[in-house]
Amino acid sequence: MSGKLPKRPLGKTGHMVGIYSLGGQATLETPGKEELSVQIINKAIDLGINYIDTAAWYGRPTATITQEEAHGHSERNIGQVMKNRRKEVFLATKTHDRTYDGSMRLMEKSLKNLQTDHIDLWQIHNVKGPEIDALDKFFAADGVVKAMEKMRDEKVIRFIGFTGHENPAVLKALAERYPFDNVLVALNAADKHYDPFIENFLPTAVSKNLGIVGMKIPARDRIFAHGGIITIKEAMEYVMSLPISTIIIGLDDVAQLEENIKIAKSFKPLTAEQMLAIEEKTKPYYKEIMFFKNLSEWPEEW
């Protein structure tokens, strides 16, 4: 596969990240797919990917494995590769705990699972809309941010971030309250049709010089559900045309990885007219694509 993956600054971190990166869900979090997961991760690095995203939470329950037991499965698969190739990637994971003690316990597990002694980016996982009234707890003496600062001071982590896909207001409040380094945020071609991150959060993230990582690009393939109106090329190019650093997408197999890499390598920013045309394609079924936003806040008549 000829050509190099275009790179952009990951905010103020100093890392130049490829515009397409590896997400740690789908196959990578599925029990029974360990061998394929390792193949995908190794191939991704071989093809120039230099950013890998995972989380302490990631792990898909099965008929015989509970959600609690599945936690860490993605990290463990990635760790099988990190034990030999750690220096080749910027490694990001997350804590879903909001307390100091709980987050420190998760970090201990994450380091063991990932087979490393340091993490490049540690993020508060999945900050939800209702938490906007409880952000003081994040910054309290026994809160998650103090754990992050402690780990940074001890050089176990380098950078601090947060993630969310429900509500732009709470992400904006966090970005304005503390000098975070990075955000992982849901961005896709249907975003503008309801409480858009593009309009209500992205300008703040850019102004704070955050690394901006886009997720939910194909919305777990729901963006393709209506007769192939949208292609993966359109879905990726739409988000890569936004002022972001990189995008992550979960993968089923190596073929999907190779296709996505090919699209990223040949990427040219879309015009405003092209962006609008793609948005219009998603409009008739945007609620289906926006399944991850806070549906409880939507008007009842919808």
Protein backbone atom coordinates (compact mmCIF):
# COMPACT_ATOMS: atom_id res chain seq x y z
CA MET A 1 0.00 0.00 0.00
CA SER A 2 1.86 3.05 -1.29
CA GLY A 3 2.02 6.49 0.25
CA LYS A 4 2.12 7.66 3.84
CA LEU A 5 -0.68 8.36 6.26
CA PRO A 6 -1.09 12.16 6.50
CA LYS A 7 -0.34 13.52 9.98
CA ARG A 8 -1.71 16.34 12.08
CA PRO A 9 -0.73 17.80 15.48
CA LEU A 10 -2.47 16.12 18.42
CA GLY A 11 -3.30 19.46 20.00
CA LYS A 12 -0.57 20.76 22.30
CA THR A 13 0.91 17.31 23.07
CA GLY A 14 3.70 17.59 20.51
CA HIS A 15 2.69 14.27 18.94
CA MET A 16 2.07 14.19 15.20
CA VAL A 17 -0.75 11.68 14.76
CA GLY A 18 -1.90 9.94 11.60
CA ILE A 19 -5.35 11.17 10.54
CA TYR A 20 -6.67 7.61 10.94
CA SER A 21 -6.08 5.64 14.14
CA LEU A 22 -7.00 2.31 15.72
CA GLY A 23 -10.01 2.02 18.02
CA GLY A 24 -10.03 -0.74 20.63
CA GLN A 25 -13.61 -1.97 20.24
CA ALA A 26 -15.36 -4.37 17.82
CA THR A 27 -13.06 -7.39 17.25
CA LEU A 28 -10.41 -6.09 19.67
CA GLU A 29 -12.79 -6.29 22.64
CA THR A 30 -14.49 -9.58 21.71
CA PRO A 31 -13.58 -12.75 23.65
CA GLY A 32 -12.52 -15.58 21.35
CA LYS A 33 -10.98 -13.25 18.75
CA GLU A 34 -7.59 -12.80 20.38
CA GLU A 35 -5.53 -14.08 17.44
CA LEU A 36 -7.35 -11.89 14.92
CA SER A 37 -7.06 -8.91 17.25
CA VAL A 38 -3.28 -9.27 17.42
CA GLN A 39 -3.14 -9.53 13.61
CA ILE A 40 -5.17 -6.31 13.25
CA ILE A 41 -3.04 -4.40 15.75
CA ASN A 42 0.27 -5.49 14.22
CA LYS A 43 -0.97 -4.74 10.71
CA ALA A 44 -2.21 -1.31 11.79
CA ILE A 45 1.23 -0.37 13.11
CA ASP A 46 2.89 -1.83 10.00
CA LEU A 47 0.67 0.42 7.85
CA GLY A 48 1.63 3.57 9.71
CA ILE A 49 -0.95 3.95 12.49
CA ASN A 50 0.72 5.58 15.49
CA TYR A 51 -2.21 6.10 17.89
CA ILE A 52 -4.19 3.34 19.62
CA ASP A 53 -7.26 3.99 21.77
CA THR A 54 -8.66 1.61 24.36
CA ALA A 55 -10.32 1.69 27.80
CA ALA A 56 -10.43 -0.25 31.05
CA TRP A 57 -14.16 -0.77 30.37
CA TYR A 58 -13.82 -2.25 26.86
CA GLY A 59 -14.79 -5.89 26.67
CA ARG A 60 -17.82 -7.47 25.08
CA PRO A 61 -19.90 -9.82 27.25
CA THR A 62 -20.87 -13.21 25.83
CA ALA A 63 -23.24 -16.00 26.81
CA THR A 64 -20.64 -17.23 29.28
CA ILE A 65 -18.76 -14.00 30.18
CA THR A 66 -20.41 -11.17 32.10
CA GLN A 67 -19.75 -7.49 31.40
CA GLU A 68 -17.75 -7.26 34.61
CA GLU A 69 -15.59 -10.22 33.58
CA ALA A 70 -15.16 -8.81 30.07
CA HIS A 71 -13.70 -5.49 31.24
CA GLY A 72 -10.07 -5.13 30.15
CA HIS A 73 -10.31 -7.57 27.25
CA SER A 74 -9.40 -4.90 24.69
CA GLU A 75 -6.44 -3.75 26.79
CA ARG A 76 -5.17 -7.31 27.14
CA ASN A 77 -5.26 -7.89 23.37
CA ILE A 78 -3.42 -4.64 22.75
CA GLY A 79 -0.95 -5.58 25.48
CA GLN A 80 0.03 -8.68 23.52
CA VAL A 81 1.45 -6.32 20.89
CA MET A 82 2.60 -3.52 23.20
CA LYS A 83 5.01 -5.84 25.00
CA ASN A 84 7.09 -5.77 21.81
CA ARG A 85 6.04 -2.56 19.98
CA ARG A 86 5.27 -0.03 22.72
CA LYS A 87 7.64 2.64 21.37
CA GLU A 88 5.88 2.73 18.00
CA VAL A 89 2.55 4.16 19.18
CA PHE A 90 0.90 6.84 21.26
CA LEU A 91 -1.22 4.76 23.66
CA ALA A 92 -4.48 6.04 25.15
CA THR A 93 -6.74 4.38 27.70
CA LYS A 94 -9.51 5.53 30.06
CA THR A 95 -10.95 5.34 33.55
CA HIS A 96 -14.71 4.99 33.93
CA ASP A 97 -14.40 5.61 37.68
CA ARG A 98 -14.90 9.18 38.95
CA THR A 99 -12.97 8.75 42.21
CA TYR A 100 -9.28 8.91 43.09
CA ASP A 101 -9.07 5.44 44.61
CA GLY A 102 -11.18 3.72 41.97
CA SER A 103 -9.23 5.32 39.12
CA MET A 104 -5.89 4.41 40.68
CA ARG A 105 -7.03 0.77 40.89
CA LEU A 106 -8.04 0.88 37.23
CA MET A 107 -4.68 2.35 36.23
CA GLU A 108 -2.91 -0.50 37.99
CA LYS A 109 -5.00 -2.98 35.97
CA SER A 110 -4.52 -1.05 32.73
CA LEU A 111 -0.74 -1.05 33.05
CA LYS A 112 -0.76 -4.80 33.70
CA ASN A 113 -3.20 -5.51 30.85
CA LEU A 114 -1.28 -3.33 28.38
CA GLN A 115 2.07 -4.78 29.46
CA THR A 116 3.68 -1.36 29.84
CA ASP A 117 4.91 0.95 32.58
CA HIS A 118 3.51 4.13 31.05
CA ILE A 119 0.45 5.45 29.22
CA ASP A 120 0.62 8.44 26.90
CA LEU A 121 -2.96 9.60 27.49
CA TRP A 122 -5.39 8.78 30.32
CA GLN A 123 -8.96 9.96 29.86
CA ILE A 124 -12.16 10.28 31.90
CA HIS A 125 -14.44 7.85 30.10
CA ASN A 126 -17.89 8.71 28.73
CA VAL A 127 -18.81 11.93 30.52
CA LYS A 128 -22.61 12.19 30.34
CA GLY A 129 -24.98 15.14 30.19
CA PRO A 130 -26.40 14.87 33.74
CA GLU A 131 -22.86 14.97 35.16
CA ILE A 132 -22.65 18.68 34.34
CA ASP A 133 -24.13 19.31 37.81
CA ALA A 134 -21.56 17.07 39.50
CA LEU A 135 -18.28 18.19 37.96
CA ASP A 136 -17.01 19.45 41.31
CA LYS A 137 -16.65 15.79 42.31
CA PHE A 138 -14.23 15.21 39.42
CA PHE A 139 -11.92 17.90 40.81
CA ALA A 140 -12.30 17.15 44.54
CA ALA A 141 -9.43 15.85 46.65
CA ASP A 142 -10.84 12.33 46.27
CA GLY A 143 -11.79 12.80 42.59
CA VAL A 144 -10.56 11.36 39.30
CA VAL A 145 -8.58 14.43 38.21
CA LYS A 146 -6.37 14.23 41.31
CA ALA A 147 -5.54 10.63 40.37
CA MET A 148 -4.62 11.77 36.87
CA GLU A 149 -2.42 14.56 38.19
CA LYS A 150 -0.71 12.14 40.58
CA MET A 151 0.04 9.71 37.75
CA ARG A 152 1.31 12.54 35.57
CA ASP A 153 3.57 13.82 38.35
CA GLU A 154 4.99 10.31 38.71
CA LYS A 155 5.43 10.11 34.91
CA VAL A 156 3.19 7.05 34.64
CA ILE A 157 1.08 9.08 32.19
CA ARG A 158 1.97 12.05 30.00
CA PHE A 159 -1.36 13.66 29.16
CA ILE A 160 -4.89 14.01 30.55
CA GLY A 161 -8.16 13.99 28.62
CA PHE A 162 -11.86 13.18 28.63
CA THR A 163 -14.38 11.54 26.32
CA GLY A 164 -18.09 11.79 25.58
CA HIS A 165 -20.77 11.12 23.01
CA GLU A 166 -24.03 12.24 24.65
CA ASN A 167 -23.98 15.95 25.26
CA PRO A 168 -21.88 18.87 23.96
CA ALA A 169 -22.65 21.12 26.96
CA VAL A 170 -20.91 18.93 29.54
CA LEU A 171 -17.82 18.50 27.34
CA LYS A 172 -17.66 22.26 26.82
CA ALA A 173 -17.94 22.83 30.59
CA LEU A 174 -15.01 20.47 31.21
CA ALA A 175 -12.85 22.03 28.50
CA GLU A 176 -13.47 25.50 29.94
CA ARG A 177 -12.78 24.44 33.52
CA TYR A 178 -9.40 22.68 33.27
CA PRO A 179 -6.41 22.61 30.88
CA PHE A 180 -7.00 19.13 29.50
CA ASP A 181 -4.78 17.91 26.67
CA ASN A 182 -7.19 15.82 24.60
CA VAL A 183 -10.81 14.96 23.93
CA LEU A 184 -12.41 11.94 22.25
CA VAL A 185 -15.78 13.04 20.89
CA ALA A 186 -18.57 11.60 18.74
CA LEU A 187 -18.52 13.22 15.28
CA ASN A 188 -20.24 11.96 12.17
CA ALA A 189 -22.17 13.09 9.12
CA ALA A 190 -25.49 13.18 11.01
CA ASP A 191 -24.20 15.28 13.92
CA LYS A 192 -25.56 18.62 12.72
CA HIS A 193 -29.15 17.41 12.76
CA TYR A 194 -29.42 17.27 16.57
CA ASP A 195 -27.55 19.14 19.35
CA PRO A 196 -24.35 19.13 17.28
CA PHE A 197 -20.91 18.66 18.75
CA ILE A 198 -19.62 20.34 15.58
CA GLU A 199 -21.30 23.64 16.45
CA ASN A 200 -21.71 23.44 20.25
CA PHE A 201 -18.38 21.94 21.34
CA LEU A 202 -15.79 21.74 18.56
CA PRO A 203 -15.01 25.50 18.49
CA THR A 204 -14.20 25.38 22.22
CA ALA A 205 -11.95 22.34 21.78
CA VAL A 206 -10.10 24.08 18.95
CA SER A 207 -9.71 27.30 20.95
CA LYS A 208 -8.20 25.33 23.85
CA ASN A 209 -5.76 23.60 21.45
CA LEU A 210 -6.96 20.17 22.53
CA GLY A 211 -6.04 17.08 20.62
CA ILE A 212 -9.39 16.15 19.03
CA VAL A 213 -10.12 12.51 18.26
CA GLY A 214 -13.34 11.74 16.40
CA MET A 215 -15.35 8.57 17.08
CA LYS A 216 -18.72 7.08 16.07
CA ILE A 217 -17.80 7.79 12.44
CA PRO A 218 -20.04 5.03 10.98
CA ALA A 219 -22.21 4.87 14.16
CA ARG A 220 -21.68 1.10 14.42
CA ASP A 221 -22.55 0.83 10.71
CA ARG A 222 -25.99 2.41 11.18
CA ILE A 223 -24.91 5.19 8.86
CA PHE A 224 -24.90 2.59 6.06
CA ALA A 225 -28.27 1.05 6.93
CA HIS A 226 -30.42 2.65 4.24
CA GLY A 227 -29.36 1.16 0.94
CA GLY A 228 -25.74 2.30 1.05
CA ILE A 229 -26.59 6.00 0.71
CA ILE A 230 -23.42 6.76 2.66
CA THR A 231 -20.12 4.96 1.99
CA ILE A 232 -17.29 4.48 4.48
CA LYS A 233 -15.25 6.85 2.29
CA GLU A 234 -17.86 9.61 2.67
CA ALA A 235 -18.26 8.91 6.39
CA MET A 236 -14.51 9.15 7.01
CA GLU A 237 -13.82 12.08 4.72
CA TYR A 238 -16.65 14.11 6.25
CA VAL A 239 -15.12 13.93 9.74
CA MET A 240 -11.52 14.23 8.54
CA SER A 241 -12.55 17.51 6.87
CA LEU A 242 -13.41 18.93 10.30
CA PRO A 243 -10.74 20.61 12.51
CA ILE A 244 -9.80 17.35 14.22
CA SER A 245 -6.51 15.53 14.83
CA THR A 246 -7.50 11.96 13.99
CA ILE A 247 -10.43 9.53 13.85
CA ILE A 248 -10.79 6.08 15.38
CA ILE A 249 -12.95 3.26 14.05
CA GLY A 250 -13.49 -0.21 15.49
CA LEU A 251 -12.71 -3.01 13.04
CA ASP A 252 -14.04 -6.47 12.20
CA ASP A 253 -11.03 -7.67 10.22
CA VAL A 254 -7.78 -6.77 8.45
CA ALA A 255 -9.59 -6.06 5.16
CA GLN A 256 -11.55 -3.21 6.78
CA LEU A 257 -8.31 -1.82 8.21
CA GLU A 258 -6.66 -1.85 4.79
CA GLU A 259 -9.66 -0.19 3.13
CA ASN A 260 -9.79 2.58 5.75
CA ILE A 261 -6.03 3.18 5.50
CA LYS A 262 -6.33 3.50 1.72
CA ILE A 263 -9.10 6.11 2.12
CA ALA A 264 -7.06 8.06 4.68
CA LYS A 265 -3.92 8.06 2.52
CA SER A 266 -5.76 9.53 -0.47
CA PHE A 267 -7.82 12.01 1.60
CA LYS A 268 -8.40 15.53 0.35
CA PRO A 269 -10.57 17.91 2.43
CA LEU A 270 -14.16 18.16 1.22
CA THR A 271 -15.67 21.44 0.08
CA ALA A 272 -18.53 23.05 2.00
CA GLU A 273 -20.89 21.92 -0.75
CA GLN A 274 -19.68 18.31 -0.50
CA MET A 275 -20.07 18.36 3.29
CA LEU A 276 -23.62 19.69 2.98
CA ALA A 277 -24.51 17.03 0.41
CA ILE A 278 -23.39 14.24 2.77
CA GLU A 279 -25.29 15.80 5.68
CA GLU A 280 -28.44 15.85 3.54
CA LYS A 281 -28.08 12.13 2.83
CA THR A 282 -28.19 11.36 6.55
CA LYS A 283 -31.07 13.70 7.40
CA PRO A 284 -33.99 11.26 6.83
CA TYR A 285 -32.62 8.79 9.41
CA TYR A 286 -30.40 10.92 11.64
CA LYS A 287 -32.08 9.76 14.88
CA GLU A 288 -31.05 6.19 14.13
CA ILE A 289 -27.47 7.31 13.53
CA MET A 290 -27.48 9.47 16.68
CA PHE A 291 -28.45 6.53 18.93
CA PHE A 292 -25.59 7.33 21.31
CA LYS A 293 -26.77 10.85 22.16
CA ASN A 294 -28.93 11.45 25.22
CA LEU A 295 -32.31 10.37 23.88
CA SER A 296 -34.04 11.24 27.16
CA GLU A 297 -33.52 14.90 26.31
CA TRP A 298 -35.24 14.64 22.94
CA PRO A 299 -38.77 16.11 22.66
CA GLU A 300 -41.44 13.48 23.22
CA GLU A 301 -43.05 14.05 19.84
CA TRP A 302 -39.88 12.83 18.19
